[in-house]
GROMACS .gro file of C-alpha atoms in nm:
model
  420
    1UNK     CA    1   1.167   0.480  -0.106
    2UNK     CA    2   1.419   0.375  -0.362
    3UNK     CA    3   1.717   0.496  -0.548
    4UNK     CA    4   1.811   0.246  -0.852
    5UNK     CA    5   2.075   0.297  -1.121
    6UNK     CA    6   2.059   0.128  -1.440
    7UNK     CA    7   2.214   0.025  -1.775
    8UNK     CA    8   2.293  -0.203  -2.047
    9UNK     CA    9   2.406  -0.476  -1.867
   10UNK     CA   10   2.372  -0.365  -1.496
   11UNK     CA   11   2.089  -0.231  -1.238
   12UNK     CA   12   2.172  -0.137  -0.850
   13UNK     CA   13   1.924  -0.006  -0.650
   14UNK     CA   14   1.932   0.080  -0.261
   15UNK     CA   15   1.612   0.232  -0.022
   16UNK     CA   16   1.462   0.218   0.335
   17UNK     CA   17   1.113   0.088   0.396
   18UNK     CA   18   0.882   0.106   0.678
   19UNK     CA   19   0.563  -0.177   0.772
   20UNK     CA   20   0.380  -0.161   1.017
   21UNK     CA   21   0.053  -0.323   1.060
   22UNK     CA   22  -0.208  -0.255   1.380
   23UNK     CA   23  -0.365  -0.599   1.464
   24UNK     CA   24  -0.747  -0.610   1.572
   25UNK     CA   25  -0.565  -0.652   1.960
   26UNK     CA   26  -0.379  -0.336   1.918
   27UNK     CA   27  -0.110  -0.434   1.872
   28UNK     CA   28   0.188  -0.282   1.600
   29UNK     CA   29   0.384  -0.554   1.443
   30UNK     CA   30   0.706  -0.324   1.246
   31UNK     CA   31   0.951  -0.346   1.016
   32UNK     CA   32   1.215  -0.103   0.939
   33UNK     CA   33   1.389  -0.213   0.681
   34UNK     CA   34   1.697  -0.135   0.435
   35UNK     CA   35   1.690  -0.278   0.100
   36UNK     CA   36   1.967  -0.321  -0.159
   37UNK     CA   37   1.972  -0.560  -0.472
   38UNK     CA   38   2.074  -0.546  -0.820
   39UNK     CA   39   2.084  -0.759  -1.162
   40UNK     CA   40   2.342  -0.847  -1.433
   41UNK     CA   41   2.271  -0.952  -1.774
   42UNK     CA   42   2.528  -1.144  -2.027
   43UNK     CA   43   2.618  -0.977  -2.373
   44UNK     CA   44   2.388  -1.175  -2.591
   45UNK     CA   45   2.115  -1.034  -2.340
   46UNK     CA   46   1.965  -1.421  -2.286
   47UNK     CA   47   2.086  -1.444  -1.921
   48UNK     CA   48   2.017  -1.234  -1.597
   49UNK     CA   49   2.126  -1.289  -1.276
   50UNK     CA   50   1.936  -1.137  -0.989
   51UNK     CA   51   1.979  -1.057  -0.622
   52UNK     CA   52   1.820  -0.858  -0.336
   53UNK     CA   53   1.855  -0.817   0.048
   54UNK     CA   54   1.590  -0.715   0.255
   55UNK     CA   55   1.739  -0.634   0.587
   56UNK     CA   56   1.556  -0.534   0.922
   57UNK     CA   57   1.756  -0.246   1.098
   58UNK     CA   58   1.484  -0.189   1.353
   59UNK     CA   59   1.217  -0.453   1.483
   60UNK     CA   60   1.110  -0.831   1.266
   61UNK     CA   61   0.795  -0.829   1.316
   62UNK     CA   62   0.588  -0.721   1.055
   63UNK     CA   63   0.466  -1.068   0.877
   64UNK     CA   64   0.468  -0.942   0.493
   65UNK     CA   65   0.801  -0.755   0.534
   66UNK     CA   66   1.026  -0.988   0.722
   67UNK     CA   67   1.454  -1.023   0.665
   68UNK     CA   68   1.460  -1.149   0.322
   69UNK     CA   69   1.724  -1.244   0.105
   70UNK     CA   70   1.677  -1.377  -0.285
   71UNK     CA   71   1.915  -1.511  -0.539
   72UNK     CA   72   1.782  -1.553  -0.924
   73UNK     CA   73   1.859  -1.632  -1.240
   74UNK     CA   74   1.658  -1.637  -1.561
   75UNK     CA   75   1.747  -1.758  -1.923
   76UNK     CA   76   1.535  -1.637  -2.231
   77UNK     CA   77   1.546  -1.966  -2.433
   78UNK     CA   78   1.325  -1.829  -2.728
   79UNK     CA   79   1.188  -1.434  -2.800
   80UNK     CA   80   0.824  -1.533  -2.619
   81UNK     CA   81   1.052  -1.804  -2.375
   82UNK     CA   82   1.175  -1.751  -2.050
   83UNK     CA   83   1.266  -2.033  -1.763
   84UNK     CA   84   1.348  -1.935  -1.440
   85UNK     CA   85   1.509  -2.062  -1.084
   86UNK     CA   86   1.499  -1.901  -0.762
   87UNK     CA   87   1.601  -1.884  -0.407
   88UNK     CA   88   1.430  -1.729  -0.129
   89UNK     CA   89   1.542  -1.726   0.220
   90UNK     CA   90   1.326  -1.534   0.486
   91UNK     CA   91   1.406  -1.509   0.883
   92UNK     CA   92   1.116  -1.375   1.014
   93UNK     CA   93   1.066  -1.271   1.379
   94UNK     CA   94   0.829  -1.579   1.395
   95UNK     CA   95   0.913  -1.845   1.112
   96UNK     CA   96   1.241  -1.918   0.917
   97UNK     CA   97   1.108  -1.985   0.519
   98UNK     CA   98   1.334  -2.166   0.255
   99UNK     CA   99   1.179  -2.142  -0.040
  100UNK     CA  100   1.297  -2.276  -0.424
  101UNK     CA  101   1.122  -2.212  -0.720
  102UNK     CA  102   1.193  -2.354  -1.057
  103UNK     CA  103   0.933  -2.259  -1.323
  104UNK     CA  104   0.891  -2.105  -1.672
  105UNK     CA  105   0.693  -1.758  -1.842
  106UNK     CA  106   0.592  -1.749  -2.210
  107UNK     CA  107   0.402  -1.559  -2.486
  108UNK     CA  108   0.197  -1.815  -2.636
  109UNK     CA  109   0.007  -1.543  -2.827
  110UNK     CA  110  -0.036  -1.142  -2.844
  111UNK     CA  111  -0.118  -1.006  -2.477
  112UNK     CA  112  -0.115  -1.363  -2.325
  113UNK     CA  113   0.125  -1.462  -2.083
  114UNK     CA  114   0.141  -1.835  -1.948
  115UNK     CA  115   0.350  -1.891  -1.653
  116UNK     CA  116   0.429  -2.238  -1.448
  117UNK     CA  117   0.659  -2.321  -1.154
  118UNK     CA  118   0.716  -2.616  -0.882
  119UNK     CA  119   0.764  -2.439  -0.580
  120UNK     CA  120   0.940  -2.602  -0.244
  121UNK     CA  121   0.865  -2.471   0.107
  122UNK     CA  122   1.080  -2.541   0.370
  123UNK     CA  123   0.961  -2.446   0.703
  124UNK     CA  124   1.057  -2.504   1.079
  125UNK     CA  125   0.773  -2.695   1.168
  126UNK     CA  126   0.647  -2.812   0.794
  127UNK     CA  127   0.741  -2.875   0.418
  128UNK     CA  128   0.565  -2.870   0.099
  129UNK     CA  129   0.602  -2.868  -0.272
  130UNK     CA  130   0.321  -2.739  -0.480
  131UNK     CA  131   0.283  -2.647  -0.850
  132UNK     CA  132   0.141  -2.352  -0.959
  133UNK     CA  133   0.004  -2.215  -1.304
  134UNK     CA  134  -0.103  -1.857  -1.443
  135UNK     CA  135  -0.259  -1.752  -1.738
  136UNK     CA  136  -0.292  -1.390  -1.806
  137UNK     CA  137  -0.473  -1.162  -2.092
  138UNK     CA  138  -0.465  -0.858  -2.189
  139UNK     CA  139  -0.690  -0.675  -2.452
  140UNK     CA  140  -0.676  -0.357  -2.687
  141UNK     CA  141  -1.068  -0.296  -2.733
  142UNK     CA  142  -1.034   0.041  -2.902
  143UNK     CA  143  -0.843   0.347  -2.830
  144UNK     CA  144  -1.081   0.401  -2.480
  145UNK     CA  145  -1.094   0.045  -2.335
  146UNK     CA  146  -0.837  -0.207  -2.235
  147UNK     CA  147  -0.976  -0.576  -2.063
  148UNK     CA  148  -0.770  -0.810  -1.885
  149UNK     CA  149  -0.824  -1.131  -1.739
  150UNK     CA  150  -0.642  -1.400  -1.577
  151UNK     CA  151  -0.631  -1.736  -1.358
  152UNK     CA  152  -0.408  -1.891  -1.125
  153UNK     CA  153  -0.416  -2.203  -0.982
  154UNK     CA  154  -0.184  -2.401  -0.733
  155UNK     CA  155  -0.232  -2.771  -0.620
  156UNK     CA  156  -0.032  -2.956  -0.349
  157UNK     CA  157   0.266  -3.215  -0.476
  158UNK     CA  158   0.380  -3.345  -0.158
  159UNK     CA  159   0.342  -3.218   0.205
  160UNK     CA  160   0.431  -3.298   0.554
  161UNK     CA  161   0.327  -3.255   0.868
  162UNK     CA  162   0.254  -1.660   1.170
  163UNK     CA  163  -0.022  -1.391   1.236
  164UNK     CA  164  -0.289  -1.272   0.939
  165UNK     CA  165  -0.355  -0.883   0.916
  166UNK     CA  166  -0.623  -0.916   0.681
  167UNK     CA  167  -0.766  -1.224   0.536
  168UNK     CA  168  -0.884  -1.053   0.216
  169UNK     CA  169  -0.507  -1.023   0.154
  170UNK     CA  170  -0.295  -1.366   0.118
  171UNK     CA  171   0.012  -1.389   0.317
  172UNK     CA  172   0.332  -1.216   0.094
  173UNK     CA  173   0.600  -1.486   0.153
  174UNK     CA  174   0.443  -1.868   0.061
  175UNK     CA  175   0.098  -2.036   0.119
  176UNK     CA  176   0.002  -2.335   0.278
  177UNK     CA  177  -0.312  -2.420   0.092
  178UNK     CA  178  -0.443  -2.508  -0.265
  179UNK     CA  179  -0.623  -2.244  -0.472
  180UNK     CA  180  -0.766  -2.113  -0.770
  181UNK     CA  181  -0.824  -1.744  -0.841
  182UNK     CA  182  -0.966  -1.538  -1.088
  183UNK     CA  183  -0.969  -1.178  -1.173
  184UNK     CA  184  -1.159  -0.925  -1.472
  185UNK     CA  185  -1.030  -0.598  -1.519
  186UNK     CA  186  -1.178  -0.366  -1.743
  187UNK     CA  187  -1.054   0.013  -1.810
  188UNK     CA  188  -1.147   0.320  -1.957
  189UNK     CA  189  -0.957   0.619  -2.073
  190UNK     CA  190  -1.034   0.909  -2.224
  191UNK     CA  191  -0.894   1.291  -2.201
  192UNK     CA  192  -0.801   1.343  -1.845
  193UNK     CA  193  -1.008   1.092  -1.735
  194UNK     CA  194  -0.970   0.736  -1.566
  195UNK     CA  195  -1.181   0.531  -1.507
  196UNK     CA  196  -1.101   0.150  -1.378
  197UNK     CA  197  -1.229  -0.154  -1.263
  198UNK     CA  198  -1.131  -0.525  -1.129
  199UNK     CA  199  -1.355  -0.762  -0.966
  200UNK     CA  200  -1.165  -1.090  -0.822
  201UNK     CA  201  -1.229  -1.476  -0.699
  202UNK     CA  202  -1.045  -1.674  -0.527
  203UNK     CA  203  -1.126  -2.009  -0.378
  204UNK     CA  204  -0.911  -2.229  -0.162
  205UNK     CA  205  -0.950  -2.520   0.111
  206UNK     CA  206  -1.029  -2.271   0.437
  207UNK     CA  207  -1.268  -2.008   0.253
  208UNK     CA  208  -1.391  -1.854  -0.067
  209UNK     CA  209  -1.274  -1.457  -0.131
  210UNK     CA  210  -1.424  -1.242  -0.373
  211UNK     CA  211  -1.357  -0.804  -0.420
  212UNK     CA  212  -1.441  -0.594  -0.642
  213UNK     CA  213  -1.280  -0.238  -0.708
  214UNK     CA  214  -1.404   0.051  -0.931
  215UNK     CA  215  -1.250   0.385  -0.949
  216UNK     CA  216  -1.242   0.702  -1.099
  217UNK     CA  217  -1.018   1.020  -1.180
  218UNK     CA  218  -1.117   1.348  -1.337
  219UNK     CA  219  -0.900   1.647  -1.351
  220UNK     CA  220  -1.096   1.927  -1.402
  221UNK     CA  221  -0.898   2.221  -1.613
  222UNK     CA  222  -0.571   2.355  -1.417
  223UNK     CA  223  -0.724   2.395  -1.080
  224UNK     CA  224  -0.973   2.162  -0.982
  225UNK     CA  225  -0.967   1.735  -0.998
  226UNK     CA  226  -1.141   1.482  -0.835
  227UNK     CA  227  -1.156   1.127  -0.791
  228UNK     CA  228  -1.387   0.841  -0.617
  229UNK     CA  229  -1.326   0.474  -0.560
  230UNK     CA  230  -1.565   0.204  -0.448
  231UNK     CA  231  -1.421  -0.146  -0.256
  232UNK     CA  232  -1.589  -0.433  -0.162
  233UNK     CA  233  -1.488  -0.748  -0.015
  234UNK     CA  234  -1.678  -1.074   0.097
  235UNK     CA  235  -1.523  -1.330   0.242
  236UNK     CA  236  -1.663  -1.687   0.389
  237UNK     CA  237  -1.486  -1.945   0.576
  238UNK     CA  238  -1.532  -2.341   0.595
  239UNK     CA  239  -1.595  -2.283   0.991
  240UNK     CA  240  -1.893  -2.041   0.946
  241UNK     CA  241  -1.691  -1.718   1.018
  242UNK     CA  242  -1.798  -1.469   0.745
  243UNK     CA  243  -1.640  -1.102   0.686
  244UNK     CA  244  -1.743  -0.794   0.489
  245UNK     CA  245  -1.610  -0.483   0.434
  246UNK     CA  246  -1.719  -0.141   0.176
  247UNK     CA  247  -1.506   0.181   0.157
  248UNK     CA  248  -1.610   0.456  -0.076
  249UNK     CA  249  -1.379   0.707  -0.111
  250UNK     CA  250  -1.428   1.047  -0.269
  251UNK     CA  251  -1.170   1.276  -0.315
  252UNK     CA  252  -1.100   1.692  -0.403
  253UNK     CA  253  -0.801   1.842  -0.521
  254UNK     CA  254  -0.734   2.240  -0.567
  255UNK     CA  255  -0.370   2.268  -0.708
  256UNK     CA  256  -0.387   2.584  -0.938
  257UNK     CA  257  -0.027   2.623  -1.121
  258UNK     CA  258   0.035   2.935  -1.002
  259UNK     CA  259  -0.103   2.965  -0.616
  260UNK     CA  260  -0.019   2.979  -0.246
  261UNK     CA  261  -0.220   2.747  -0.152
  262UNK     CA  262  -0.278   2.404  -0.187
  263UNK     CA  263  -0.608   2.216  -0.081
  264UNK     CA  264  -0.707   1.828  -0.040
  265UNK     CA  265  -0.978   1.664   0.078
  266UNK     CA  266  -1.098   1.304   0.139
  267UNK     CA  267  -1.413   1.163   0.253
  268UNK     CA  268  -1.485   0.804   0.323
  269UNK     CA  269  -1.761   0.591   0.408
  270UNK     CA  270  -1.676   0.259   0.546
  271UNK     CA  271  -1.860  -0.047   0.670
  272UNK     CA  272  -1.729  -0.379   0.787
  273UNK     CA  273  -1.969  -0.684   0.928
  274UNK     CA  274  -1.835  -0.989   1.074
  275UNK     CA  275  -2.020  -1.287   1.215
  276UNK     CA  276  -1.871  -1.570   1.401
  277UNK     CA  277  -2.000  -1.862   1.582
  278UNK     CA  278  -1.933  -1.614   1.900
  279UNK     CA  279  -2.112  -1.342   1.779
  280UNK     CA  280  -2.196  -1.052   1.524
  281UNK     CA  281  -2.043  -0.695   1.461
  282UNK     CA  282  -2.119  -0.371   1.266
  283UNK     CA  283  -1.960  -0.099   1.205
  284UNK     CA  284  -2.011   0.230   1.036
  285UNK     CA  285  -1.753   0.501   1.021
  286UNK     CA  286  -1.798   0.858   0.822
  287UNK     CA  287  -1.424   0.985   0.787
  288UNK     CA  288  -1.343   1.332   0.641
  289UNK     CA  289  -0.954   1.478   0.596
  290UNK     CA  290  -0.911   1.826   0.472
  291UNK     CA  291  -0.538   1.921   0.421
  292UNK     CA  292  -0.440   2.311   0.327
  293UNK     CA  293  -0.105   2.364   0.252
  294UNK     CA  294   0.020   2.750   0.244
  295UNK     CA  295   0.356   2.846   0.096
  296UNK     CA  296   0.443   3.203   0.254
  297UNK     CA  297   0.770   3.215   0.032
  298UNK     CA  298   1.047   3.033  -0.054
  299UNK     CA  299   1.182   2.909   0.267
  300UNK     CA  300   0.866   2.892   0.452
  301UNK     CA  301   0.569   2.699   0.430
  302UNK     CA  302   0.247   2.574   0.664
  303UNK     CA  303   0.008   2.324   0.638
  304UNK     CA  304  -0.326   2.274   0.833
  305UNK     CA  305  -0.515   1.937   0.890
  306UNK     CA  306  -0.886   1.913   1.023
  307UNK     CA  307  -1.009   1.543   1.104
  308UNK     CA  308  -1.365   1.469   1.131
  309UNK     CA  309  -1.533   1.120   1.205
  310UNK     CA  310  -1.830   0.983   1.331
  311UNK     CA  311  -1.851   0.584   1.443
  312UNK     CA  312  -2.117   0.366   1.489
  313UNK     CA  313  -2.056   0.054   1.573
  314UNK     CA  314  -2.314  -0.274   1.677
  315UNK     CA  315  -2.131  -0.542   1.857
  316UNK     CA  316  -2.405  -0.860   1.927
  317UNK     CA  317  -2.676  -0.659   2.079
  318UNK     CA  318  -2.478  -0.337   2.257
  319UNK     CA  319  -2.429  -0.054   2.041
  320UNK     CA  320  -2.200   0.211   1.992
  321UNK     CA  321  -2.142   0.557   1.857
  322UNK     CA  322  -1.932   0.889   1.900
  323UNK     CA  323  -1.804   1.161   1.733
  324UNK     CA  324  -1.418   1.316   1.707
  325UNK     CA  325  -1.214   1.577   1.531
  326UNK     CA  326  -0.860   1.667   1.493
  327UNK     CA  327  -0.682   1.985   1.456
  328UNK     CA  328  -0.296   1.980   1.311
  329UNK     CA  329  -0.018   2.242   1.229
  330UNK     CA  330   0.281   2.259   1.087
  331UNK     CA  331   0.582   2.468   1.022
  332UNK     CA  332   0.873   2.393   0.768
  333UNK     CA  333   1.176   2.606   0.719
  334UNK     CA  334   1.427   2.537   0.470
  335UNK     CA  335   1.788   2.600   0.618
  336UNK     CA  336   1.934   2.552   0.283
  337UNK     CA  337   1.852   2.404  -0.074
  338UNK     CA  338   1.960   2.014   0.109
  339UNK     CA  339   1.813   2.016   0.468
  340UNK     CA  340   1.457   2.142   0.579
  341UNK     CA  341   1.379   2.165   1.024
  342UNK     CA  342   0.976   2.169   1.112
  343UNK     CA  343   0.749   2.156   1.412
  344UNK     CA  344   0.405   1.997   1.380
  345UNK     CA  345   0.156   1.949   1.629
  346UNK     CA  346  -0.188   1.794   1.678
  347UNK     CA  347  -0.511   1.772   1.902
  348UNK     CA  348  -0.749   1.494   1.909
  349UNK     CA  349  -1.130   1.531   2.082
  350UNK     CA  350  -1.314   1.260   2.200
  351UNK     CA  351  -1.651   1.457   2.211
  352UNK     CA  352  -1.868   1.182   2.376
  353UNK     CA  353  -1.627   1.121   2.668
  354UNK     CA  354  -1.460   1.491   2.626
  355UNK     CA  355  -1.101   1.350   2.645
  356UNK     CA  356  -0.836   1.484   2.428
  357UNK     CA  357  -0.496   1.341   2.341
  358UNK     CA  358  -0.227   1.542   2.160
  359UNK     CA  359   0.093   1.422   1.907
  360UNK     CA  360   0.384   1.725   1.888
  361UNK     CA  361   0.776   1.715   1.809
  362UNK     CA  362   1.026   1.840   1.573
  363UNK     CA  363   1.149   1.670   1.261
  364UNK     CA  364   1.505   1.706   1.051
  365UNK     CA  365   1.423   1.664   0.666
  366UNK     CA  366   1.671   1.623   0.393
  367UNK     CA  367   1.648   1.652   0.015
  368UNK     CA  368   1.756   1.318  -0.103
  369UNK     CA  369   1.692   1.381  -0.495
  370UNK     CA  370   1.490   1.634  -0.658
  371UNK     CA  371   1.127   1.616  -0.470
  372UNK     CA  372   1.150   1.349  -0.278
  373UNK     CA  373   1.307   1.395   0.121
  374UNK     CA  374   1.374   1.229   0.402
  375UNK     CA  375   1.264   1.324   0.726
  376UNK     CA  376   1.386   1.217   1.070
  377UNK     CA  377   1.164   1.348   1.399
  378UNK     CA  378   1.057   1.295   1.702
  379UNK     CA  379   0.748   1.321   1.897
  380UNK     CA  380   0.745   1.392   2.229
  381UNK     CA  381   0.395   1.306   2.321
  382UNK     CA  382   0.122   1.085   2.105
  383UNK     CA  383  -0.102   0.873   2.029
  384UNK     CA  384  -0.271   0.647   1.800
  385UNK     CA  385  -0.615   0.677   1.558
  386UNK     CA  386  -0.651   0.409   1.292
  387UNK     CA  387  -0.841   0.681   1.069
  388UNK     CA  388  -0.639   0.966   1.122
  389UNK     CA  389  -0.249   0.877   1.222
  390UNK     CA  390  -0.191   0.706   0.857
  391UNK     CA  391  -0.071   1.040   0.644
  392UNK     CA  392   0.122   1.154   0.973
  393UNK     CA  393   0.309   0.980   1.220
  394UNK     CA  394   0.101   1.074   1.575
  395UNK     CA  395   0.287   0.797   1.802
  396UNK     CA  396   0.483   0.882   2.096
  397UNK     CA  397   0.852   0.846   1.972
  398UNK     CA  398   1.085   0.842   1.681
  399UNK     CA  399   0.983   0.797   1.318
  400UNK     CA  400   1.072   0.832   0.967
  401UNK     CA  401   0.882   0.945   0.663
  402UNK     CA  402   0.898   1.020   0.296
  403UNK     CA  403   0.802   1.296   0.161
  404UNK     CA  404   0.745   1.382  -0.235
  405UNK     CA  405   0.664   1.685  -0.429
  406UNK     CA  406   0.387   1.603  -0.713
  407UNK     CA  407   0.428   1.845  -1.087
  408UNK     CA  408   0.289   2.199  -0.947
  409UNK     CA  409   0.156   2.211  -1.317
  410UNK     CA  410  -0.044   1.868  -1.251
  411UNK     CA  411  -0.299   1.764  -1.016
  412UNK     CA  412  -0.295   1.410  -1.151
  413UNK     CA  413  -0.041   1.334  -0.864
  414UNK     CA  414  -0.252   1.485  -0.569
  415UNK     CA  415  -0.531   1.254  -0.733
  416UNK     CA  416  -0.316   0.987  -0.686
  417UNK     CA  417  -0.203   1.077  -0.300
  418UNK     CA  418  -0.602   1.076  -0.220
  419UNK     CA  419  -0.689   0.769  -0.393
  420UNK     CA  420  -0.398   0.566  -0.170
   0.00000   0.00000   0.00000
């Protein structure tokens, strides 16, 4: 969440963020982090100066988010011109990161962008300075479809002698390899309708990537809108390790603009396959989420969550399979216009071993800027679920979400909410 101010010659912004990534061990690596940063630009509007702080206030760890602080400056040497320097210094929980960039971004020709940079990465343990180059397009077809296309390439200069959450996803800060990726996009638009498509490439010296992602959103009238989104992901490493993973997504949305009641609901179906030179998995996973939200009045409103999900999962030549649901309530009053108290509670079942586990506690929220709050809470008992603790926070302990209100004339929003 971020609050940013901006002008002529000025921009400040401020915010909190929270990371936190579960690790095929278990595992939570967090960061709790507040941000503040801003930019000034000269008269003539040629130069800007740049600088943001990434500070952790509670736990390092996550890898993408780590302490970061960056100090810029770019200088727009023609109309389509730009040249750039910057400095990036990152104390991670795990690795200290000096990194220097020096580089330039033009517009050779209309949609085109061409970027370069020599990039120097200082580590504890290694360095190495690498060039990189970009070339991006985008295209106008007609008033439905839009195309765009790019490449980027990097190649090693000079080198001498963390954790990854998800190897379809390079590492946010630096890379330690040479690579070349490329990427279609295609996208079509038309009344309330979306729909829109990328399918990606990338090859580099440990393994070959390539995704493709195709999605769609329909609002239906006033009341009714729905959405679906396919993703796939292959990737194959120089060691024999392969990895693939499909999620498709379809999504309901009942927001009429004058109701009670609110309604979404999300169904997934996921597979992932991996096979090492240890062994094969295979997992299937049917997920449903069906959220009602009921506004009594005013001050009062209540919201209902049923969970559904049944695994299957093939590891070598065992297998594996269950079924579980979740049940959640809430209650939120509003004290006054600024500050909100609620109570929210859940029950997970574990029908094929009967166990249960339960998440409930209190939470403080506060009205930060129109629809968007803050809320503090605390729960005094929980647990984890990869498939259902992601909208809520169901671990024991304290936490801290954002919450926003989407147009109660608009369902594009609550389209947008299901699609995340």
């Amino acid at each position: 969440s971020n609050v940013t101010y901006t002008d002529k010659q000025y921009t400040a912004k401020t915010g909190l963020r929270y990371a936190n990534d579960t690790l095929a061990d278990g595992s939570n690596q967090t960061s709790v982090q507040a941000t503040v940063g801003g930019s000034w630009k000269s008269q003539n509007q040629k130069l800007t100066l740049r600088a943001d702080r990434e500070q952790s206030i509670y736990k390092n760890n996550n890898i993408d988010f780590p302490t970061r602080t960056t100090l810029g400056a770019d200088y727009q040497l023609t109309m389509a011109t730009t040249i750039f320097a910057q400095e990036e210094l990152i104390n991670g929980a795990s690795e200290n990161i000096n990194t220097t960039s020096v580089g330039m971004k033009t517009t050779p020709w209309s949609g085109g962008t061409l970027t370069s940079s020599v990039v120097n990465d200082l580590r504890e343990n290694s360095e190495r300075t690498f060039a990189t180059v970009g070339l991006a397009q985008k295209w106008q077809i007609n008033k439905q479809w839009a195309a765009d296309g790019g490449l980027d390439h990097s190649e090693t200069l000079r080198k001498r002698a963390g954790y990854t959450l998800n190897s379809n996803v390079p590492p946010v800060s630096g890379s330690n390899e040479d690579f070349t990726a490329v990427s279609l996009g295609a996208n079509y638009t038309e009344n309330k309708l979306n729909w829109s498509n990328r399918v990606e490439y990338r090859t580099s010296d440990s393994e070959d990537k390539w995704g493709l992602i195709t999605g769609v959103v329909n609002e239906q009238g006033l009341n009714w809108g729905w959405t679906s989104r396919l993703q796939l992901f292959h990737s194959q490493t120089n060691l024999g390790t392969s990895k693939s993973d499909a999620d498709l997504r379809l999504g309901l949305a009942y927001r009429p603009p004058v109701t009670r009641w609110i309604v979404l609901d999300r169904l997934d179906l996921i597979a992932a396959d991996e096979k090492t030179v240890s062994g094969t998995s295979h997992g299937r996973r049917i997920v449903n989420n069906i959220n009602a939200n009921y506004k009594r009045d005013k001050k009062f409103q209540m919201s209902i969550q049923y969970g559904a999900k049944y695994v299957f999962e093939q590891i070598d030549a065992m297998d594996y399979s269950g079924y579980t649901d979740l049940i959640g309530l809430e209650g939120r009053y509003d004290v006054t216009k600024k500050w909100d108290i609620s109570a929210r509670g859940t029950l997970l079942h574990t029908w094929e071993s009967n166990q249960y586990d339960s998440s409930f506690g209190p939470s403080v929220g506060y009205n930060i800027l129109q629809n968007a709050w803050i809320s503090v809470g605390y729960n005094i008992k929980g647990y984890y679920d990869r498939d259902f603790s992601m909208a809520n926070w169901t671990t024991q302990g304290p936490y801290v979400q954002f919450r926003f209100k989407f147009d109660q004339n608009s369902i594009k929003e609550g389209l947008k909410i299901i699609n995340q």
